Structure formats: C-alpha cells, structure tokens
JSON list of C-alpha atoms in Angstrom, two decimals:
[
{"chain": "A", "resi": 8, "resn": "LEU", "atom": "CA", "xyz": [1.09, 7.60, -61.82]},
{"chain": "A", "resi": 9, "resn": "PRO", "atom": "CA", "xyz": [-2.47, 6.63, -62.80]},
{"chain": "A", "resi": 10, "resn": "VAL", "atom": "CA", "xyz": [-1.32, 3.20, -64.00]},
{"chain": "A", "resi": 11, "resn": "VAL", "atom": "CA", "xyz": [0.12, 2.45, -60.57]},
{"chain": "A", "resi": 12, "resn": "ALA", "atom": "CA", "xyz": [-3.08, 3.59, -58.84]},
{"chain": "A", "resi": 13, "resn": "GLN", "atom": "CA", "xyz": [-5.23, 1.39, -61.10]},
{"chain": "A", "resi": 14, "resn": "LEU", "atom": "CA", "xyz": [-3.29, -1.75, -60.21]},
{"chain": "A", "resi": 15, "resn": "GLY", "atom": "CA", "xyz": [-4.10, -1.60, -56.48]},
{"chain": "A", "resi": 16, "resn": "CYS", "atom": "CA", "xyz": [-2.08, -3.22, -53.69]},
{"chain": "A", "resi": 17, "resn": "ASP", "atom": "CA", "xyz": [-4.45, -5.88, -52.33]},
{"chain": "A", "resi": 18, "resn": "SER", "atom": "CA", "xyz": [-2.22, -8.90, -52.80]},
{"chain": "A", "resi": 19, "resn": "VAL", "atom": "CA", "xyz": [1.40, -9.87, -53.23]},
{"chain": "A", "resi": 20, "resn": "ASN", "atom": "CA", "xyz": [0.93, -10.22, -56.98]},
{"chain": "A", "resi": 21, "resn": "ASN", "atom": "CA", "xyz": [-0.54, -6.74, -57.21]},
{"chain": "A", "resi": 22, "resn": "LYS", "atom": "CA", "xyz": [2.39, -5.32, -55.25]},
{"chain": "A", "resi": 23, "resn": "LYS", "atom": "CA", "xyz": [4.76, -6.93, -57.74]},
{"chain": "A", "resi": 24, "resn": "LYS", "atom": "CA", "xyz": [2.74, -5.47, -60.61]},
{"chain": "A", "resi": 25, "resn": "VAL", "atom": "CA", "xyz": [2.93, -2.03, -59.03]},
{"chain": "A", "resi": 26, "resn": "ALA", "atom": "CA", "xyz": [6.70, -2.35, -58.62]},
{"chain": "A", "resi": 27, "resn": "VAL", "atom": "CA", "xyz": [7.14, -3.46, -62.23]},
{"chain": "A", "resi": 28, "resn": "ALA", "atom": "CA", "xyz": [4.83, -0.73, -63.53]},
{"chain": "A", "resi": 29, "resn": "SER", "atom": "CA", "xyz": [6.63, 1.88, -61.42]},
{"chain": "A", "resi": 30, "resn": "SER", "atom": "CA", "xyz": [10.00, 0.70, -62.67]},
{"chain": "A", "resi": 31, "resn": "ARG", "atom": "CA", "xyz": [8.88, 0.81, -66.28]},
{"chain": "A", "resi": 32, "resn": "MET", "atom": "CA", "xyz": [7.34, 4.22, -65.78]},
{"chain": "A", "resi": 33, "resn": "LEU", "atom": "CA", "xyz": [10.53, 5.57, -64.21]},
{"chain": "A", "resi": 34, "resn": "THR", "atom": "CA", "xyz": [12.64, 4.15, -67.03]},
{"chain": "A", "resi": 35, "resn": "SER", "atom": "CA", "xyz": [10.26, 5.57, -69.63]},
{"chain": "A", "resi": 36, "resn": "THR", "atom": "CA", "xyz": [10.26, 8.99, -67.99]},
{"chain": "A", "resi": 37, "resn": "ILE", "atom": "CA", "xyz": [14.05, 9.13, -67.76]},
{"chain": "A", "resi": 38, "resn": "THR", "atom": "CA", "xyz": [14.36, 7.97, -71.37]},
{"chain": "A", "resi": 39, "resn": "SER", "atom": "CA", "xyz": [11.95, 10.69, -72.52]},
{"chain": "A", "resi": 40, "resn": "LEU", "atom": "CA", "xyz": [13.83, 13.31, -70.52]},
{"chain": "A", "resi": 41, "resn": "THR", "atom": "CA", "xyz": [17.13, 12.13, -71.98]},
{"chain": "A", "resi": 42, "resn": "LYS", "atom": "CA", "xyz": [15.79, 12.31, -75.53]},
{"chain": "A", "resi": 43, "resn": "GLU", "atom": "CA", "xyz": [14.49, 15.82, -74.95]},
{"chain": "A", "resi": 44, "resn": "ARG", "atom": "CA", "xyz": [17.43, 17.17, -72.91]},
{"chain": "A", "resi": 45, "resn": "PRO", "atom": "CA", "xyz": [20.46, 14.90, -73.45]},
{"chain": "A", "resi": 46, "resn": "LEU", "atom": "CA", "xyz": [23.25, 17.19, -72.19]},
{"chain": "A", "resi": 47, "resn": "GLU", "atom": "CA", "xyz": [21.30, 18.19, -69.11]},
{"chain": "A", "resi": 48, "resn": "SER", "atom": "CA", "xyz": [20.48, 14.54, -68.37]},
{"chain": "A", "resi": 49, "resn": "VAL", "atom": "CA", "xyz": [24.14, 13.59, -68.54]},
{"chain": "A", "resi": 50, "resn": "GLU", "atom": "CA", "xyz": [25.24, 16.50, -66.38]},
{"chain": "A", "resi": 51, "resn": "ALA", "atom": "CA", "xyz": [22.45, 16.54, -63.79]},
{"chain": "A", "resi": 52, "resn": "LEU", "atom": "CA", "xyz": [21.28, 12.93, -63.65]},
{"chain": "A", "resi": 53, "resn": "PHE", "atom": "CA", "xyz": [23.73, 10.30, -64.88]},
{"chain": "A", "resi": 54, "resn": "ILE", "atom": "CA", "xyz": [27.02, 11.68, -63.59]},
{"chain": "A", "resi": 55, "resn": "PRO", "atom": "CA", "xyz": [25.71, 12.39, -60.07]},
{"chain": "A", "resi": 56, "resn": "LEU", "atom": "CA", "xyz": [23.98, 9.00, -60.01]},
{"chain": "A", "resi": 57, "resn": "LEU", "atom": "CA", "xyz": [27.15, 7.11, -60.92]},
{"chain": "A", "resi": 58, "resn": "CYS", "atom": "CA", "xyz": [29.55, 9.27, -58.93]},
{"chain": "A", "resi": 59, "resn": "CYS", "atom": "CA", "xyz": [27.46, 9.62, -55.78]},
{"chain": "A", "resi": 60, "resn": "ARG", "atom": "CA", "xyz": [29.49, 9.26, -52.60]},
{"chain": "A", "resi": 61, "resn": "ASP", "atom": "CA", "xyz": [26.56, 9.83, -50.21]},
{"chain": "A", "resi": 62, "resn": "THR", "atom": "CA", "xyz": [25.47, 6.20, -49.97]},
{"chain": "A", "resi": 63, "resn": "GLY", "atom": "CA", "xyz": [28.44, 5.09, -47.89]},
{"chain": "A", "resi": 64, "resn": "THR", "atom": "CA", "xyz": [29.78, 3.05, -50.77]},
{"chain": "A", "resi": 65, "resn": "LYS", "atom": "CA", "xyz": [31.76, 4.52, -53.59]},
{"chain": "A", "resi": 66, "resn": "GLU", "atom": "CA", "xyz": [30.49, 2.09, -56.17]},
{"chain": "A", "resi": 67, "resn": "PRO", "atom": "CA", "xyz": [27.19, 2.58, -58.01]},
{"chain": "A", "resi": 68, "resn": "ASN", "atom": "CA", "xyz": [24.91, -0.39, -57.50]},
{"chain": "A", "resi": 69, "resn": "GLN", "atom": "CA", "xyz": [23.91, -2.76, -60.26]},
{"chain": "A", "resi": 70, "resn": "ALA", "atom": "CA", "xyz": [20.36, -1.39, -60.59]},
{"chain": "A", "resi": 71, "resn": "GLN", "atom": "CA", "xyz": [21.67, 2.15, -61.12]},
{"chain": "A", "resi": 72, "resn": "CYS", "atom": "CA", "xyz": [24.11, 0.96, -63.75]},
{"chain": "A", "resi": 73, "resn": "GLU", "atom": "CA", "xyz": [21.48, -1.13, -65.54]},
{"chain": "A", "resi": 74, "resn": "LEU", "atom": "CA", "xyz": [19.09, 1.83, -65.61]},
{"chain": "A", "resi": 75, "resn": "VAL", "atom": "CA", "xyz": [21.74, 4.13, -67.09]},
{"chain": "A", "resi": 76, "resn": "SER", "atom": "CA", "xyz": [22.77, 1.50, -69.67]},
{"chain": "A", "resi": 77, "resn": "LYS", "atom": "CA", "xyz": [19.18, 0.88, -70.69]},
{"chain": "A", "resi": 78, "resn": "VAL", "atom": "CA", "xyz": [18.46, 4.60, -71.11]},
{"chain": "A", "resi": 79, "resn": "VAL", "atom": "CA", "xyz": [21.69, 5.20, -73.04]},
{"chain": "A", "resi": 80, "resn": "LYS", "atom": "CA", "xyz": [20.86, 2.35, -75.41]},
{"chain": "A", "resi": 81, "resn": "SER", "atom": "CA", "xyz": [17.28, 3.48, -76.05]},
{"chain": "A", "resi": 82, "resn": "ALA", "atom": "CA", "xyz": [17.54, 7.28, -75.90]},
{"chain": "A", "resi": 83, "resn": "GLN", "atom": "CA", "xyz": [19.72, 7.79, -78.99]},
{"chain": "A", "resi": 84, "resn": "LEU", "atom": "CA", "xyz": [22.00, 10.31, -77.32]},
{"chain": "A", "resi": 85, "resn": "PRO", "atom": "CA", "xyz": [23.66, 12.76, -79.72]},
{"chain": "A", "resi": 86, "resn": "PRO", "atom": "CA", "xyz": [27.44, 12.48, -80.16]},
{"chain": "A", "resi": 87, "resn": "ASP", "atom": "CA", "xyz": [28.22, 15.58, -78.08]},
{"chain": "A", "resi": 88, "resn": "ALA", "atom": "CA", "xyz": [26.27, 14.19, -75.10]},
{"chain": "A", "resi": 89, "resn": "ILE", "atom": "CA", "xyz": [28.04, 10.84, -75.38]},
{"chain": "A", "resi": 90, "resn": "SER", "atom": "CA", "xyz": [31.44, 12.53, -75.59]},
{"chain": "A", "resi": 91, "resn": "LYS", "atom": "CA", "xyz": [30.64, 14.63, -72.55]},
{"chain": "A", "resi": 92, "resn": "PHE", "atom": "CA", "xyz": [29.40, 11.58, -70.64]},
{"chain": "A", "resi": 93, "resn": "VAL", "atom": "CA", "xyz": [32.54, 9.55, -71.39]},
{"chain": "A", "resi": 94, "resn": "SER", "atom": "CA", "xyz": [34.78, 12.49, -70.60]},
{"chain": "A", "resi": 95, "resn": "LYS", "atom": "CA", "xyz": [33.11, 13.15, -67.24]},
{"chain": "A", "resi": 96, "resn": "LEU", "atom": "CA", "xyz": [33.19, 9.47, -66.27]},
{"chain": "A", "resi": 97, "resn": "VAL", "atom": "CA", "xyz": [36.90, 9.04, -66.90]},
{"chain": "A", "resi": 98, "resn": "LYS", "atom": "CA", "xyz": [38.09, 12.50, -65.85]},
{"chain": "A", "resi": 99, "resn": "MET", "atom": "CA", "xyz": [36.36, 12.81, -62.51]},
{"chain": "A", "resi": 100, "resn": "ASN", "atom": "CA", "xyz": [37.98, 9.69, -61.03]},
{"chain": "A", "resi": 101, "resn": "ALA", "atom": "CA", "xyz": [34.81, 9.45, -58.96]},
{"chain": "A", "resi": 102, "resn": "VAL", "atom": "CA", "xyz": [33.46, 6.20, -60.36]},
{"chain": "A", "resi": 103, "resn": "ILE", "atom": "CA", "xyz": [34.56, 2.93, -58.85]},
{"chain": "A", "resi": 104, "resn": "TRP", "atom": "CA", "xyz": [35.02, 0.69, -61.86]},
{"chain": "A", "resi": 105, "resn": "SER", "atom": "CA", "xyz": [33.12, -2.51, -61.26]},
{"chain": "A", "resi": 106, "resn": "GLU", "atom": "CA", "xyz": [31.53, -5.04, -63.57]},
{"chain": "A", "resi": 107, "resn": "SER", "atom": "CA", "xyz": [28.32, -3.00, -63.64]},
{"chain": "A", "resi": 108, "resn": "SER", "atom": "CA", "xyz": [29.88, 0.41, -64.25]},
{"chain": "A", "resi": 109, "resn": "ILE", "atom": "CA", "xyz": [32.26, -0.94, -66.89]},
{"chain": "A", "resi": 110, "resn": "ALA", "atom": "CA", "xyz": [29.23, -2.03, -68.91]},
{"chain": "A", "resi": 111, "resn": "ILE", "atom": "CA", "xyz": [28.10, 1.62, -69.15]},
{"chain": "A", "resi": 112, "resn": "LEU", "atom": "CA", "xyz": [31.45, 2.76, -70.51]},
{"chain": "A", "resi": 113, "resn": "THR", "atom": "CA", "xyz": [31.40, -0.12, -73.00]},
{"chain": "A", "resi": 114, "resn": "THR", "atom": "CA", "xyz": [27.91, 0.88, -74.17]},
{"chain": "A", "resi": 115, "resn": "LEU", "atom": "CA", "xyz": [29.05, 4.47, -74.65]},
{"chain": "A", "resi": 116, "resn": "LEU", "atom": "CA", "xyz": [32.20, 3.46, -76.57]},
{"chain": "A", "resi": 117, "resn": "LYS", "atom": "CA", "xyz": [30.13, 1.28, -78.91]},
{"chain": "A", "resi": 118, "resn": "LYS", "atom": "CA", "xyz": [28.33, 4.43, -80.06]},
{"chain": "A", "resi": 119, "resn": "ARG", "atom": "CA", "xyz": [31.53, 5.30, -82.00]},
{"chain": "A", "resi": 120, "resn": "VAL", "atom": "CA", "xyz": [31.67, 9.00, -81.24]},
{"chain": "A", "resi": 121, "resn": "THR", "atom": "CA", "xyz": [34.86, 11.00, -81.61]},
{"chain": "A", "resi": 122, "resn": "LEU", "atom": "CA", "xyz": [36.75, 11.32, -78.34]},
{"chain": "A", "resi": 123, "resn": "SER", "atom": "CA", "xyz": [39.67, 13.58, -77.56]},
{"chain": "A", "resi": 124, "resn": "ASP", "atom": "CA", "xyz": [43.13, 12.05, -77.35]},
{"chain": "A", "resi": 125, "resn": "GLU", "atom": "CA", "xyz": [43.22, 12.87, -73.65]},
{"chain": "A", "resi": 126, "resn": "VAL", "atom": "CA", "xyz": [39.98, 10.97, -72.95]},
{"chain": "A", "resi": 127, "resn": "VAL", "atom": "CA", "xyz": [41.19, 7.94, -74.92]},
{"chain": "A", "resi": 128, "resn": "LYS", "atom": "CA", "xyz": [44.45, 8.06, -72.97]},
{"chain": "A", "resi": 129, "resn": "ASP", "atom": "CA", "xyz": [42.48, 8.19, -69.70]},
{"chain": "A", "resi": 130, "resn": "ILE", "atom": "CA", "xyz": [40.38, 5.18, -70.74]},
{"chain": "A", "resi": 131, "resn": "SER", "atom": "CA", "xyz": [43.57, 3.32, -71.65]},
{"chain": "A", "resi": 132, "resn": "SER", "atom": "CA", "xyz": [44.96, 4.15, -68.20]},
{"chain": "A", "resi": 133, "resn": "ILE", "atom": "CA", "xyz": [41.82, 2.82, -66.52]},
{"chain": "A", "resi": 134, "resn": "ILE", "atom": "CA", "xyz": [42.09, -0.40, -68.51]},
{"chain": "A", "resi": 135, "resn": "GLU", "atom": "CA", "xyz": [45.76, -0.72, -67.63]},
{"chain": "A", "resi": 136, "resn": "GLN", "atom": "CA", "xyz": [45.09, -0.13, -63.92]},
{"chain": "A", "resi": 137, "resn": "LYS", "atom": "CA", "xyz": [42.25, -2.65, -63.77]},
{"chain": "A", "resi": 138, "resn": "SER", "atom": "CA", "xyz": [43.80, -5.30, -66.00]},
{"chain": "A", "resi": 139, "resn": "GLY", "atom": "CA", "xyz": [45.28, -7.24, -63.10]},
{"chain": "A", "resi": 140, "resn": "ASP", "atom": "CA", "xyz": [42.05, -7.43, -61.10]},
{"chain": "A", "resi": 141, "resn": "LEU", "atom": "CA", "xyz": [39.57, -7.85, -63.94]},
{"chain": "A", "resi": 142, "resn": "CYS", "atom": "CA", "xyz": [41.56, -9.61, -66.66]},
{"chain": "A", "resi": 143, "resn": "LYS", "atom": "CA", "xyz": [39.26, -12.67, -66.60]},
{"chain": "A", "resi": 144, "resn": "ASN", "atom": "CA", "xyz": [36.05, -10.65, -66.47]},
{"chain": "A", "resi": 145, "resn": "MET", "atom": "CA", "xyz": [33.98, -10.80, -69.67]},
{"chain": "A", "resi": 146, "resn": "LYS", "atom": "CA", "xyz": [32.61, -7.26, -69.33]},
{"chain": "A", "resi": 147, "resn": "PHE", "atom": "CA", "xyz": [36.12, -5.90, -68.86]},
{"chain": "A", "resi": 148, "resn": "SER", "atom": "CA", "xyz": [37.21, -7.82, -71.96]},
{"chain": "A", "resi": 149, "resn": "ALA", "atom": "CA", "xyz": [34.27, -6.31, -73.86]},
{"chain": "A", "resi": 150, "resn": "LEU", "atom": "CA", "xyz": [35.39, -2.83, -72.75]},
{"chain": "A", "resi": 151, "resn": "PHE", "atom": "CA", "xyz": [38.92, -3.46, -74.02]},
{"chain": "A", "resi": 152, "resn": "LEU", "atom": "CA", "xyz": [37.62, -4.89, -77.31]},
{"chain": "A", "resi": 153, "resn": "SER", "atom": "CA", "xyz": [35.24, -1.95, -77.74]},
{"chain": "A", "resi": 154, "resn": "LEU", "atom": "CA", "xyz": [38.04, 0.55, -77.17]},
{"chain": "A", "resi": 155, "resn": "VAL", "atom": "CA", "xyz": [40.34, -1.13, -79.66]},
{"chain": "A", "resi": 156, "resn": "THR", "atom": "CA", "xyz": [37.62, -1.78, -82.26]},
{"chain": "A", "resi": 157, "resn": "ASN", "atom": "CA", "xyz": [35.94, 1.61, -82.15]},
{"chain": "A", "resi": 158, "resn": "HIS", "atom": "CA", "xyz": [38.85, 3.88, -81.19]},
{"chain": "A", "resi": 159, "resn": "GLY", "atom": "CA", "xyz": [41.95, 1.96, -82.25]},
{"chain": "A", "resi": 160, "resn": "SER", "atom": "CA", "xyz": [43.39, 4.81, -84.33]},
{"chain": "A", "resi": 161, "resn": "GLU", "atom": "CA", "xyz": [42.88, 7.23, -81.44]},
{"chain": "A", "resi": 162, "resn": "VAL", "atom": "CA", "xyz": [44.62, 4.79, -79.06]},
{"chain": "A", "resi": 163, "resn": "LYS", "atom": "CA", "xyz": [47.62, 4.73, -81.38]},
{"chain": "A", "resi": 164, "resn": "LYS", "atom": "CA", "xyz": [47.71, 8.55, -81.45]},
{"chain": "A", "resi": 165, "resn": "ALA", "atom": "CA", "xyz": [47.45, 8.73, -77.65]},
{"chain": "A", "resi": 166, "resn": "ASP", "atom": "CA", "xyz": [50.53, 6.53, -77.15]}
]
C-alpha cells in the first residue's frame, strides 16, 4: 500500500484520494488474482461474497456486485471458471436476486460459454419466478435477452 501512504490524510480531499486509491488497488489486486487463479477465485472469493448470510441481510450489496462484475469483465475468465460460477450461483439458491446481482449473471451469460441443460433450466426457473416482481426492470430484461440470445438453443433443449 505505498501509494496510499504517499497520499497522506491531512485534508478531506486527501482522504477521498486515499479511498479512491485503495478501491482501485483492491480492484486491481482481485483482478490479478482472478487472472492467475480463476477457479479458486470463483470458489473462495466470489461465491462466498455473493452468498454471504453473515451480514444480517441475504442480499449482496451494490458495491459487492459492482466489484464482482468489474472483475469478471476485465479478468478474462476461462470458460470452465465461468461455467462453474454460473452453476454455483443458480444451484445454491443462496443469492437473493436483486437488480445488482442480476447484472452479474447477465455479464456471465454474455460470455457465451457452454452451460449444462440443468443450469439453463435453473436460470429459466429463476427468470420465471422473478418475472412478476421484476418484469419492468431493465437489468432483468437484459438478463432474459442475454439468456435467449446466447443460450436460446439450450433453452429449447431444457424445455
């Protein structure tokens, strides 16, 4: 953290700079880790972060979801890590699907990796369950469009 130490904390502006530098450094570190160890990052970092029940709320907060989305977009995860990530998210039933967490699933589906019929069926079930509550939500619509566009043939097989 030498960059953080160099900035100092004498004024309000410097405190903001430290926070921004720390945030960028954390994001950069997690991205590097994910590039080097993608499967381990999914298993030991992303899934527990998104499925954590210790905070009193069952829903991951927006900052957590944005961090995961940003890392997934920039880390170039291999297809097997993406498949595992999607599978764990939909199989565990531990994620509360909100606008923020739906964006992560959409990002993963846009990577166009092959998913098992069972996982596609589970995603379809999630969409069906949430369609009443989130039908006017743009991120939910993007999830549906991404599923149909990128995995339409698999959706047909799953039916």
